[in-house]
């Protein structure tokens, strides 16, 4: 959801700038932002997809009002946990790993991971690969078409598998098999950060985001 092009809300402008890591919370934000806009129709909202390392510095520099991304509490920032997420893999139905209840990291080392050339989805893929595999990742093949559906079609065609987040699984993946990655590093928390203390407007938005945890 896009709003004004202004940056962080400084109490004078009526725009709240939200930074989100990659495509991690693209769908999760829709409902609380609609509810917020209904409650505060005169407040603009700008949602900006950003790199993981850019989020907190942008809040500190007042370029963002709120940052949403993976990680725990950060010194110098107020925050709240929004939801827990985990890495999953999408496979075609007859793939050898589809019969397993979950997949381990050694199982994935022999696989080819497909990734969209869409900038945000590629950034999320890199985050998951770095978190799970460190310096010894499986082979990766970039899908020329940036559309997510194109990548999923390549998975269904048997060209490789896709590493995704559980929160991204939706009806578009019904023709595929999704299995969780069994490793402690596969689980992570998504958190909102802001400068303290929040004003009433920001506190309302944060409350709506917290209320969406069970979605």
Backbone as a ProteinNet text record, in pm:
[ID]
protein_1_A
[PRIMARY]
XXXXXXXXXXXXXXXXXXXXXXXXXXXXXXXXXXXXXXXXXXXXXXXXXXXXXXXXXXXXXXXXXXXXXXXXXXXXXXXXXXXXXXXXXXXXXXXXXXXXXXXXXXXXXXXXXXXXXXXXXXXXXXXXXXXXXXXXXXXXXXXXXXXXXXXXXXXXXXXXXXXXXXXXXXXXXXXXXXXXXXXXXXXXXXXXXXXXXXXXXXXXXXXXXXXXXXX
[TERTIARY]
86.1	0	89.2	68.4	154.6	80.3	149.4	90.8	174.6	184.9	261.3	408	475.5	618.1	702	639.1	715	780.8	881.8	951.2	891.6	977.6	928.5	836.2	743	648.5	720.6	730.1	800.5	705	577.2	477.5	414.6	482	425.3	362.8	438.6	381	289.1	190.8	97	120.8	243.9	280.4	363.8	331.9	410.6	481.5	612.4	692.7	731.4	696	722.8	822.8	930.1	1027.2	1010.1	1005.2	987.5	1101.7	1149	1254.6	1199.8	1248.7	1216.9	1067.1	1026.2	883.8	827.5	898.2	862.7	724.2	685	557.6	460.1	481.9	398.1	249.5	213.9	73.9	25.7	111.7	74.3	33	86.4	58.8	-76.9	-131.4	-248.4	-364.7	-404.5	-523.4	-505.1	-395.3	-380.5	-366.6	-306.3	-293.5	-427.2	-511.9	-646.4	-724.4	-713.4	-782.7	-729.9	-597.9	-539.6	-588	-591.3	-635.9	-780.9	-862.5	-1002.7	-1013	-924	-926.1	-862	-760.3	-687.5	-680	-791.8	-792.9	-703.3	-666.7	-582.9	-433.8	-398.5	-257.7	-213.7	-114.5	-62.2	30.9	38.2	127.1	211.6	341.6	431.8	501.7	491.5	555.8	670.8	789.9	911.2	983	1002.1	1080	1227.9	1301.1	1439.6	1525.8	1655.8	1749.4	1750.8	1785.4	1784.4	1870.9	1990.6	2084.1	2046.1	1952.5	1914	1807.6	1733.2	1611.2	1636.6	1712.6	1731.1	1807	1910.9	1973.2	1875.5	1781	1683.1	1588.5	1553.5	1471.2	1551	1675.7	1760.6	1779.8	1786.8	1806.2	1674.8	1562.4	1429.3	1380.9	1440.2	1388.5	1271	1262.3	1149.8	1090.9	961.2	895	901.1	887.8	873.7	948.6	1020.7	1090.4	1039.8	1014.2	965.1	1058	1113.4	1204.2	1238.9	1316.9	1354.9	1455.2	1449.4	1546.6	1482.2	1565.4	1518.4	1526.9	1517.8	1523.7	1658.1	1655.6	1776.9	1796.7	1918	1948.7	1914.9	1851.5	1820.1	1687.7	1615.2	1487.4	1378.9	1258.4	1142.4	1097.2	1019.4	976.9	879.3	826.2	739	751.4	732.1	732.4	599.6	606	485	443	532.3	499	627.1	612.9	723.2	711.7	823.4	824.3	927	926.6	1024.5	1048.1	1161.9	1194.8	1124.5	1072.3	1009.8	1062.1	1044	1078.3	953.6	942.5	833.9	889.7	820.4	866.6	753.2	786.9	682.6	640.5	520.2	462.2	538	609.9	682.2	830.9	868.6	1008.2	1041.2	1164.6	1205	1185.8	1202.4	1188.4	1043.4	950.8	809.8	752.2	811.3	761.8	802.3	898.2	945.1	853.6	838.5	757.1	825.4	957.6	1036	1167.6	1239.4	1368.3	1478.5	1594.1	1709	1804.2	1898.4	1994.2	2080	2129.3	2203.6	2122.6	1992.5	1906.9	1906.6	1917	1904.4	2034.4	2145.2	2272.9	2284.8	2213.9	2221.9	2118.7	2036.9	1929.1	1971.2	1898.1	1913.9	1801.1	1836.7	1738	1707.2	1580.5	1539.1	1506	1543.1	1513.1	1473.4	1370.6	1325.2	1426.9	1436.7	1526	1459.9	1336	1273	1360.7	1393.2	1491.2	1453.2	1327.6	1285.2	1287.8	1237.7	1235.8	1377.2	1463.2	1602.2	1670	1639.2	1697.8	1652.1	1524.7	1474.8	1539.5	1557.2	1625.1	1766.5	1839.7	1976	1977.8	1881.2	1871.5	1854.1	1763.6	1738.4	1859	1920	2036.5	2151.2	2178.1	2285.9	2256.4	2131.7	2093.6	2107.1	2070.7	2069.3	2204.5	2271.3	2387.4	2520.5	2517.6	2642.5	2724.7	2848.6	2939.9	2932.9	2845.5	2836.2	2693	2640.2	2501.4	2487.3	2366.6	2341.2	2351.6	2350.3	2351.3	2222.7	2235	2119.3	2107.6	1984.5	1959.1	1858.7	1892.2	1803.6	1701.2	1575.8	1468.7	1458.9	1469.5	1478.7	1358.1	1238.8	1118.8	1105	1077.4	1072.9	945.5	844.5	717.6	727.5	664.1	666.6	602.4	492.6	424.4	514.1	599.4	691.2	789.3	840.5	932.1	862.1	739.4	666	636.3	611.4	591.3	719.3	833.9	961.6	981.4	937.7	943.1	855	733.8	641.1	694.1	778.1	835.7	956.9	997.5	1108.1	1245.2	1253.5	1383.6	1460.8	1395.5	1458.7	1352.2	1393.5	1299.7	1312.2	1215.3	1216	1223.8	1310.3	1324.1	1244.6	1146.6	1054.6	1032.3	949	904.9	763.9	734.1	601.9	491.6	518.6	418.6	388	470	447	362.1	337.3	262.1	116.5	64.3	-73.5	-136	-256.1	-331.5	-262.1	-174.9	-103.5	-6.6	16.6	111.9	42.4	-88	-163.9	-116.9	-55.2	-8.4	128.8	185.2	316.5	306.5	413.4	424.2	517	476.5	557.1	599.3	728.9	781.5	866.5	852.5	933.7	1079.2	1168.3	1310	1333.6	1390.3	1412	1551	1559.1	1684.7	1651.4	1726.7	1698.4	1708.6	1799.2	1817.3	1702.1	1618.2	1506.4	1396.8	1393.5	1291.2	1346.4	1265.1	1306.9	1184.2	1208.4	1100.8	1101.7	983.3	968.5	924.3	992.9	972.6	959.3	883	871.9	960.3	1031	1114.7	1075.6	1084.1	1058.8	1134.8	1139.4	1200	1100.9	1150	1061.6	1061.9	951.8	823.4	736.3	643.4	556.9	445.5	398.6	281.7	156	40.7	-84.9	-110.5	-77.4	-101.6	-18.8	109.1	195.4	158.7	120.9	80.2	-41.4	-132.8	-249.4	-207.6	-117	-69.5	0.7	85.4	155.7	55.7	-47.2	-149.6	-219.7	-247.1	-311.9	-217.3	-88.8	8.3	19.1	20.4	27.1	-97.8	-213.7	-339	-345.5	-260.3	-263.5	-174.8	-114.1	-22	-85	-214.3	-278.8	-331.8	-310.8	-362.7	-289.5
-118.6	0	122.9	213	329.3	454.9	543.4	669.7	784.1	891.7	1009.6	975.8	1057.5	1036.9	1095.1	1166.2	1220.7	1108.6	1144.5	1043	1035.9	1027.8	995.4	1103.6	1057.1	1146.3	1220.5	1353.6	1429.8	1506.4	1471.8	1539.1	1655.4	1707.8	1818.1	1763	1685.2	1621	1510.4	1479.5	1374.9	1252.3	1211	1093.3	1000.2	873.9	772.9	689.3	686.8	608.3	476.4	367.1	233.1	164.4	114.1	37	-111.2	-191.5	-335.8	-407.7	-514.3	-591	-674.9	-649.8	-731	-751.3	-873.7	-902.8	-975.9	-969.3	-1049.6	-1018.8	-892.2	-857.3	-791.8	-811.9	-746.3	-777.1	-902.9	-941.1	-916.5	-933.3	-917.4	-775.1	-676.3	-537.9	-489.4	-553.7	-499.2	-470.7	-568.4	-551.6	-446.1	-448.9	-343.3	-203.2	-189.5	-56.8	-4.1	-92	-50.4	-2.5	-76.8	-37.9	95.3	114.7	240.9	357.5	339.9	446.2	483.4	383.9	412.2	495.8	469.7	543.1	681.1	694	819	853.5	893.5	918.1	1033.2	1122.7	1236.4	1208.2	1089	1053	967.8	1013.4	936.2	826.2	718.8	607.3	576.8	570	528.3	400.2	295.9	167.7	149.4	125.2	118.1	-13.5	-94.2	-216.4	-179.6	-229	-188.7	-308.7	-290.6	-393.4	-409.6	-529.2	-560.4	-464	-435.7	-350	-202.2	-165.2	-25	19.1	-75.3	-41.1	43.8	-7.9	64.9	196.7	201.5	332.5	435.8	391.4	484.9	537.1	451.1	498.1	596.2	562.9	651.2	787.1	788.5	913.4	984.3	928.7	986.9	982.2	898.1	878.4	781.8	700.8	610	634.9	613.6	616.8	479.8	376.5	240.3	147.1	50.9	-49.8	-186.8	-271.5	-407.4	-505.2	-597.7	-695.4	-803.5	-901.5	-1009.8	-962.8	-1024.3	-990.5	-965.5	-949	-923.9	-777.3	-751.8	-614.6	-551.2	-421.5	-347.7	-231.3	-211.5	-101.4	32.8	117.7	251.4	263.6	151.9	154	89.4	143.5	73.9	-28.2	-126.3	-226.5	-325.7	-410.1	-519	-632.9	-754.6	-870.9	-878.1	-909.7	-916.8	-1061.4	-1139.7	-1280.5	-1362.4	-1493.3	-1585.6	-1644.6	-1658.9	-1713.4	-1825.4	-1898.5	-2005.4	-2030.6	-2088	-2122.3	-2251.4	-2253.2	-2372.5	-2389	-2507.1	-2529.5	-2572.5	-2524.9	-2564.7	-2661.2	-2774.2	-2881.4	-2926.3	-2985.9	-3051.4	-3179.6	-3225.5	-3335	-3465.3	-3493.4	-3619.4	-3605.6	-3493.1	-3475.6	-3574.2	-3621.1	-3719	-3666.5	-3536.4	-3480.5	-3458.4	-3469.1	-3443.5	-3547.5	-3664.6	-3770.3	-3749.6	-3662.4	-3637.2	-3538.5	-3554.5	-3460.8	-3325.1	-3324.7	-3201	-3229.4	-3124.5	-3142.1	-3084	-3146.5	-3099.2	-3025.7	-2953.6	-2880.2	-2972.6	-3088.1	-3179.1	-3225.8	-3245.5	-3284.8	-3178.6	-3052.7	-2942.8	-2912.3	-2958.9	-2926.6	-2981.4	-3088.5	-3147.3	-3087.5	-2992.5	-2937	-2805.2	-2769.4	-2638.3	-2548.8	-2434.7	-2340.2	-2237	-2222.7	-2123	-1992.3	-1882	-1752.1	-1654.4	-1577	-1474.9	-1362.2	-1297.3	-1181.5	-1054.5	-1066	-953.9	-914.7	-788.4	-742.8	-781.1	-759.3	-787.3	-936.3	-1016.8	-1162.4	-1219.1	-1164.4	-1210.3	-1175.8	-1059.8	-1020.5	-1113.8	-1152.3	-1244.9	-1382.5	-1425.7	-1553	-1549.5	-1441.5	-1431.1	-1433.8	-1367	-1368.9	-1510.7	-1586.5	-1723.3	-1813.6	-1800.3	-1883.4	-1853.5	-1726.1	-1690.2	-1741.9	-1732.2	-1775.9	-1927.2	-2000.6	-2146.8	-2209	-2157.5	-2228.2	-2156.2	-2028.9	-1956.4	-1954.1	-1997.7	-1989.1	-2110.1	-2206.1	-2325.5	-2346.5	-2253.4	-2265.1	-2365.3	-2417.2	-2499.2	-2414.1	-2480.3	-2407.6	-2328.3	-2209.8	-2123.7	-2091.7	-2095.2	-2059	-1944.7	-1836	-1720.5	-1742.2	-1725.9	-1736.2	-1602.3	-1605.8	-1482.3	-1392.1	-1450.4	-1370.5	-1335.2	-1209.9	-1164.2	-1204.3	-1250.2	-1279.5	-1404	-1397.7	-1511.1	-1634	-1614.9	-1728.7	-1800.8	-1725.4	-1786.6	-1878	-1832.6	-1915.5	-2042	-2029.2	-2145.8	-2242.9	-2189.7	-2277	-2354.5	-2291.9	-2361.1	-2472.5	-2445.2	-2549.5	-2667	-2637.4	-2742.8	-2820.5	-2755.8	-2822.1	-2907.9	-2904.1	-2986.5	-2926.9	-2794.7	-2731.7	-2702.7	-2713.4	-2688.1	-2673.4	-2628.9	-2605.8	-2460.1	-2412.1	-2272.6	-2265.8	-2180.6	-2154.6	-2029	-2043.1	-1934.7	-1924.6	-1828.1	-1817.6	-1874.4	-1929.5	-1986.4	-1883.4	-1757.6	-1652.3	-1621.5	-1670.3	-1646	-1754.2	-1862.9	-1973.8	-1932.4	-1950	-1911.2	-2005	-1970.7	-2057.2	-2075.7	-1982.7	-1994.3	-2111.9	-2170.8	-2280.8	-2415	-2420.7	-2543.5	-2660.1	-2630.6	-2737	-2788.9	-2733.1	-2773.7	-2834.9	-2899.7	-2951.7	-2859	-2820.3	-2732.1	-2809.3	-2806.9	-2877.4	-2780.8	-2787.1	-2700.5	-2745.5	-2651	-2681.6	-2709	-2823.9	-2864.5	-2823.4	-2706	-2654.8	-2534.2	-2515.9	-2402.9	-2269.3	-2259.9	-2134.6	-2106	-2207.3	-2187.5	-2101.5	-2089.6	-2009.2	-1871	-1770.7	-1635.3	-1550.9	-1444.1	-1354.8	-1227.9	-1180.1	-1052.7	-948	-834.7	-734	-594.9	-510.6	-369.1	-286.6	-187.1	-96	47.7	132.2	275	352.2	483.5	568.2	584.6	585.1	602.1	749.2	796.9	728.8	757.3	668	694.2	792	866.8	950.3	863.4	926	850.4	783.4	854.7	800.4	675.4	683.1	567.6	454.7	488.4	385.9	308.7	378.7	311	214.3	259.5	172.4	49.4	69.6	-43.3	-140.8	-87.9	-175.3	-260.4	-201.2	-276.2	-383.4	-351.5	-450.8	-567.2	-535.4	-641	-728.3	-666.5	-741.5	-835.5	-812.3	-895.4	-1018.7	-1042.3	-1155.1	-1289.2	-1304	-1434.2	-1456.5	-1361	-1375.1	-1489.4
0	0	0	-91.2	-104.8	-62.4	5.8	46.4	-4	77.5	38.8	20.5	-58.8	-81.9	30.7	128.5	240	318.3	398.8	476.3	616.9	719.2	852.4	908.3	992.6	1057.4	1169.9	1161.7	1264.5	1354.1	1345.7	1425.7	1352.3	1248.4	1170.9	1043.3	970.1	852.9	899.3	818.9	857.6	771.6	764.7	689.4	776.7	774.3	843.7	738.7	745.9	652.5	717.7	654.1	706.9	615	673.2	597.4	625.8	521.5	535.8	466.6	528.4	466	352.6	232.4	113.9	101.8	68.1	50.6	170.7	284.2	400.2	454.2	454.4	518.4	421.9	293.5	192.6	213.5	232.9	250.3	393	489.6	630	664.2	594.6	627.9	577.1	476.8	408.3	503.6	582	666	774.9	852.9	954.1	895.5	777.1	718.2	668	617.8	577.6	699.9	810.5	934	987.1	978	1024	938.4	807.3	716.6	742.6	781	813.1	940.4	1036.7	1163.2	1150.9	1061.6	1043.3	894.4	835.4	690.4	646.1	737.9	700.6	714.5	758.9	775.6	657.2	584.2	472.3	520.3	443.8	476.3	353.5	372	265.6	306.9	226	255.3	158	211.6	130.7	157.3	54.5	69.2	69.9	170.4	189.2	223.7	213.7	254.3	404.7	450.1	592.8	672.7	625.2	698.7	693.7	608.5	593.7	692.8	750.5	822.6	947.5	1042	1167.8	1149.6	1065.6	1042.2	985.9	903.7	847.4	955.3	1053	1165.4	1250.2	1278.6	1359.8	1293.7	1160.6	1086.6	1055.7	1105.2	1087.4	943.3	861.2	726.4	726.9	831.5	852.4	990.2	1001.4	1130.7	1197.2	1115.2	1165.1	1072	1129.1	1049.4	1088.4	988.9	1014	944.7	1022.5	965.1	1065.9	1025.5	1116.6	1219.9	1338	1441.1	1575.9	1678.6	1813.8	1850.1	1979.6	2028.6	1994	1968	1930.9	2026.7	2074.5	2166.5	2102.4	2181.1	2134.3	2062.2	2047.3	1976.7	2062.7	2052.9	2106.8	2003	2046	1948	2005.6	1918.8	1960.8	1860.5	1908.4	1821.1	1746.1	1617.2	1536.7	1508.1	1451.5	1429.5	1418.3	1435.9	1415.3	1276	1209.6	1074.4	1067.9	957.5	941	793.3	763.3	624.8	585.6	464.2	407.3	264.4	209.2	69	-7.1	-130	-219.5	-323.5	-342.9	-430.3	-521	-632.9	-712.5	-640.2	-668.2	-592.4	-596.8	-707.6	-718.5	-684.7	-627.7	-587.6	-475.3	-470.4	-369.1	-227.3	-205.4	-71.4	-30.2	-124.9	-94.3	0.9	6.1	93.6	239.1	264.5	400.7	471.5	603.6	681.1	691.8	687.5	689.2	618.9	586.7	519.3	608.2	603.4	680.1	586.7	643.8	561.9	475.8	526.6	438.9	318	334.9	222.5	113.1	152.4	56.5	-17.3	33.6	-29.4	-170.9	-200.7	-334.1	-429.9	-381.9	-463.1	-527.9	-633.1	-697.1	-647.7	-589	-539.7	-647.5	-680.3	-778.1	-707.2	-768.7	-709.7	-819.3	-792.5	-886.7	-893.8	-1009.6	-1019.4	-966.6	-919.4	-850.1	-730.4	-716.9	-618.4	-476.1	-438.9	-301.5	-271.7	-365.7	-341.5	-341.1	-424.4	-425	-292.7	-235.3	-106.5	4.6	3.2	103.9	87.4	-37.2	-64	-6.6	-28.7	23.8	175.9	237.3	383.1	435.3	374.5	419.8	395.1	276.4	244.3	340.4	366.3	458.9	599.9	640.3	774.6	789.8	687.2	695.8	664.3	561.5	507.6	526.4	558.2	575.7	447.5	455.7	341.9	249	276.3	191.1	143	63	17.4	-97	-118.2	-237.1	-363.6	-476.8	-604.6	-620	-679.2	-701.2	-849.3	-900	-1039	-1041.2	-1107	-1115.1	-1226	-1192.9	-1291.6	-1363.8	-1495.2	-1573.9	-1554.3	-1546.7	-1528.1	-1380.9	-1350.7	-1212.1	-1139.1	-1211.1	-1145.4	-1057.7	-941.1	-848.3	-911.4	-984.4	-1045.1	-1144.8	-1213.2	-1308.2	-1236	-1120.4	-1044.3	-995.2	-946.5	-898.6	-1012.1	-1131.5	-1247.8	-1279.2	-1260.1	-1282.9	-1179.5	-1056.4	-953.3	-994.2	-1039.8	-1081.4	-1201.5	-1283.5	-1399.9	-1362.9	-1236.2	-1191.3	-1213.7	-1236.8	-1261.6	-1133.3	-1019.9	-892	-784.8	-667.3	-558.6	-514.5	-436.2	-392.4	-241.1	-191.8	-48.7	-16.4	71.4	101.1	251.3	292	430	442.2	556.6	579.6	557.4	593.9	578.2	432.3	338.9	196.3	130.5	200.8	142.5	125.3	5.3	-21	-124.6	-168.4	-259.7	-394	-432.3	-559.4	-559.9	-443.2	-431.7	-410.5	-436	-411.9	-498.7	-613	-701.5	-662.2	-553.6	-506.5	-367.4	-325.1	-189.2	-111.6	8.4	92	217	245.8	362.5	446.7	580.2	666	669.2	688.9	706.6	855	884.5	1023.3	1068.4	1127.1	1181.1	1266.9	1375.2	1464.3	1391.2	1295.7	1222.3	1127.3	1101.5	1008.1	1068.9	1200	1267	1302.2	1283.4	1319.6	1351.1	1421.6	1464.3	1380.3	1346.6	1276	1377.6	1377.4	1481.8	1420.9	1486.9	1449.6	1542.8	1486.9	1564.7	1532.9	1633.5	1614.6	1722.1	1705.6	1808.1	1922.7	2044.3	2160.3	2203.9	2262.2	2273.4	2150.3	2115.6	1999.9	2035.1	1936.6	1960.9	1949.5	1971	1972.2	1837.2	1728.7	1595.2	1570.7	1601.5	1581.7	1676.6	1800	1895.5	1844.2	1778.4	1720.3	1611.1	1524	1415.9	1472.7	1572.4	1633.2	1694.3	1758.1	1816	1711.4	1595.4	1488.1	1433.6	1423.6	1377.5	1476.1	1606	1707.2	1702.3	1677.8	1675.1	1554.8	1453.3	1332.6	1346.3	1462.7	1481.2	1445.9	1476.6	1460.3	1319.3	1230.1	1093.4	1023.9
[MASK]
+++++++++++++++++++++++++++++++++++++++++++++++++++++++++++++++++++++++++++++++++++++++++++++++++++++++++++++++++++++++++++++++++++++++++++++++++++++++++++++++++++++++++++++++++++++++++++++++++++++++++++++++++++++++

